[in-house]
Amino acid sequence: NVFEEKVFLGQTVRLDYSRWVNCVFTECEIIAITGDFELIDCDFQNCKLILEGEAQNVARLMYIFYPDKIPLIFPEGDPGPLAKP
């Protein structure tokens, strides 16, 4: 699917398997599971990001390498099972 110049307000939006071009998301719940999507010149305003599946695994890995840069993904400071021996 391709979404161009669309405005989303207060919706739950699943990014996977789509291309998003010049879209505006305001107060939306943004869900990424596979990471198989493309965002081009999109704007996110006061949205909540939910990562699941492969996308969550990549976020955990990024948190391990850059814990000071990604404080909102794991507010408790725990990157999850990938960081544990």
PDB file of C-alpha atoms in Angstrom:
ATOM      1  CA  ASN A   1       0.000   0.000   0.000  1.00  0.00           C
ATOM      2  CA  VAL A   2       1.084   3.566  -0.673  1.00  0.00           C
ATOM      3  CA  PHE A   3      -0.289   6.486   1.341  1.00  0.00           C
ATOM      4  CA  GLU A   4       0.492   9.972   0.032  1.00  0.00           C
ATOM      5  CA  GLU A   5      -0.329  13.322   1.636  1.00  0.00           C
ATOM      6  CA  LYS A   6      -2.790  11.789   4.106  1.00  0.00           C
ATOM      7  CA  VAL A   7      -3.646  13.200   7.532  1.00  0.00           C
ATOM      8  CA  PHE A   8      -4.299  10.800  10.404  1.00  0.00           C
ATOM      9  CA  LEU A   9      -5.833  12.112  13.622  1.00  0.00           C
ATOM     10  CA  GLY A  10      -6.342   9.972  16.732  1.00  0.00           C
ATOM     11  CA  GLN A  11      -6.078   6.688  14.839  1.00  0.00           C
ATOM     12  CA  THR A  12      -4.225   3.424  15.327  1.00  0.00           C
ATOM     13  CA  VAL A  13      -1.890   3.087  12.337  1.00  0.00           C
ATOM     14  CA  ARG A  14       0.102  -0.027  11.435  1.00  0.00           C
ATOM     15  CA  LEU A  15       3.138   0.983   9.399  1.00  0.00           C
ATOM     16  CA  ASP A  16       4.193  -2.444   8.132  1.00  0.00           C
ATOM     17  CA  TYR A  17       4.094  -3.360   4.441  1.00  0.00           C
ATOM     18  CA  SER A  18       3.320   0.205   3.359  1.00  0.00           C
ATOM     19  CA  ARG A  19       4.988   3.317   1.995  1.00  0.00           C
ATOM     20  CA  TRP A  20       4.061   6.625   3.644  1.00  0.00           C
ATOM     21  CA  VAL A  21       4.829   9.846   1.762  1.00  0.00           C
ATOM     22  CA  ASN A  22       4.213  13.366   3.140  1.00  0.00           C
ATOM     23  CA  CYS A  23       1.727  12.103   5.728  1.00  0.00           C
ATOM     24  CA  VAL A  24       0.869  13.798   9.019  1.00  0.00           C
ATOM     25  CA  PHE A  25       0.083  11.749  12.119  1.00  0.00           C
ATOM     26  CA  THR A  26      -1.414  13.602  15.092  1.00  0.00           C
ATOM     27  CA  GLU A  27      -2.190  11.944  18.431  1.00  0.00           C
ATOM     28  CA  CYS A  28      -2.032   8.514  16.810  1.00  0.00           C
ATOM     29  CA  GLU A  29      -0.941   5.129  18.075  1.00  0.00           C
ATOM     30  CA  ILE A  30       1.808   4.062  15.643  1.00  0.00           C
ATOM     31  CA  ILE A  31       2.518   0.322  15.486  1.00  0.00           C
ATOM     32  CA  ALA A  32       5.584  -1.266  13.860  1.00  0.00           C
ATOM     33  CA  ILE A  33       6.086  -5.028  13.928  1.00  0.00           C
ATOM     34  CA  THR A  34       8.285  -6.180  11.039  1.00  0.00           C
ATOM     35  CA  GLY A  35      10.077  -2.954  10.203  1.00  0.00           C
ATOM     36  CA  ASP A  36       9.128  -3.502   6.543  1.00  0.00           C
ATOM     37  CA  PHE A  37       7.845  -0.002   5.742  1.00  0.00           C
ATOM     38  CA  GLU A  38       9.062   3.272   4.269  1.00  0.00           C
ATOM     39  CA  LEU A  39       8.526   6.764   5.714  1.00  0.00           C
ATOM     40  CA  ILE A  40       9.269   9.743   3.473  1.00  0.00           C
ATOM     41  CA  ASP A  41       8.853  13.316   4.765  1.00  0.00           C
ATOM     42  CA  CYS A  42       6.208  12.358   7.336  1.00  0.00           C
ATOM     43  CA  ASP A  43       5.412  14.351  10.470  1.00  0.00           C
ATOM     44  CA  PHE A  44       4.471  12.836  13.843  1.00  0.00           C
ATOM     45  CA  GLN A  45       2.836  15.061  16.454  1.00  0.00           C
ATOM     46  CA  ASN A  46       2.145  13.777  19.958  1.00  0.00           C
ATOM     47  CA  CYS A  47       1.980  10.127  18.846  1.00  0.00           C
ATOM     48  CA  LYS A  48       2.618   6.957  20.821  1.00  0.00           C
ATOM     49  CA  LEU A  49       4.996   4.419  19.272  1.00  0.00           C
ATOM     50  CA  ILE A  50       4.393   0.720  19.881  1.00  0.00           C
ATOM     51  CA  LEU A  51       7.081  -1.721  18.761  1.00  0.00           C
ATOM     52  CA  GLU A  52       6.425  -5.449  18.553  1.00  0.00           C
ATOM     53  CA  GLY A  53       8.134  -8.476  17.037  1.00  0.00           C
ATOM     54  CA  GLU A  54      11.246  -7.784  14.968  1.00  0.00           C
ATOM     55  CA  ALA A  55      10.922  -4.018  15.431  1.00  0.00           C
ATOM     56  CA  GLN A  56      11.010  -4.460  19.204  1.00  0.00           C
ATOM     57  CA  ASN A  57      14.116  -6.658  18.946  1.00  0.00           C
ATOM     58  CA  VAL A  58      15.933  -3.964  16.951  1.00  0.00           C
ATOM     59  CA  ALA A  59      14.882  -1.337  19.514  1.00  0.00           C
ATOM     60  CA  ARG A  60      16.280  -3.497  22.319  1.00  0.00           C
ATOM     61  CA  LEU A  61      19.568  -3.862  20.456  1.00  0.00           C
ATOM     62  CA  MET A  62      19.757  -0.098  19.887  1.00  0.00           C
ATOM     63  CA  TYR A  63      19.081   0.475  23.576  1.00  0.00           C
ATOM     64  CA  ILE A  64      21.995  -1.804  24.510  1.00  0.00           C
ATOM     65  CA  PHE A  65      24.358   0.240  22.312  1.00  0.00           C
ATOM     66  CA  TYR A  66      22.846   3.682  22.970  1.00  0.00           C
ATOM     67  CA  PRO A  67      21.056   3.646  26.356  1.00  0.00           C
ATOM     68  CA  ASP A  68      21.351   7.421  26.782  1.00  0.00           C
ATOM     69  CA  LYS A  69      19.835   8.113  23.374  1.00  0.00           C
ATOM     70  CA  ILE A  70      16.661   6.008  23.625  1.00  0.00           C
ATOM     71  CA  PRO A  71      15.150   6.674  27.052  1.00  0.00           C
ATOM     72  CA  LEU A  72      11.496   6.568  25.990  1.00  0.00           C
ATOM     73  CA  ILE A  73      11.395   3.042  24.617  1.00  0.00           C
ATOM     74  CA  PHE A  74      12.211   1.463  27.963  1.00  0.00           C
ATOM     75  CA  PRO A  75      11.335   4.047  30.633  1.00  0.00           C
ATOM     76  CA  GLU A  76      12.237   1.665  33.462  1.00  0.00           C
ATOM     77  CA  GLY A  77      15.803   1.495  32.126  1.00  0.00           C
ATOM     78  CA  ASP A  78      15.547  -2.224  31.307  1.00  0.00           C
ATOM     79  CA  PRO A  79      16.227  -3.099  27.660  1.00  0.00           C
ATOM     80  CA  GLY A  80      14.605  -6.502  28.058  1.00  0.00           C
ATOM     81  CA  PRO A  81      15.776 -10.074  27.586  1.00  0.00           C
ATOM     82  CA  LEU A  82      18.359  -9.397  24.856  1.00  0.00           C
ATOM     83  CA  ALA A  83      20.631  -7.644  27.356  1.00  0.00           C
ATOM     84  CA  LYS A  84      20.525 -10.364  29.977  1.00  0.00           C
ATOM     85  CA  PRO A  85      23.099 -13.190  30.007  1.00  0.00           C
TER      86      PRO A  85
END
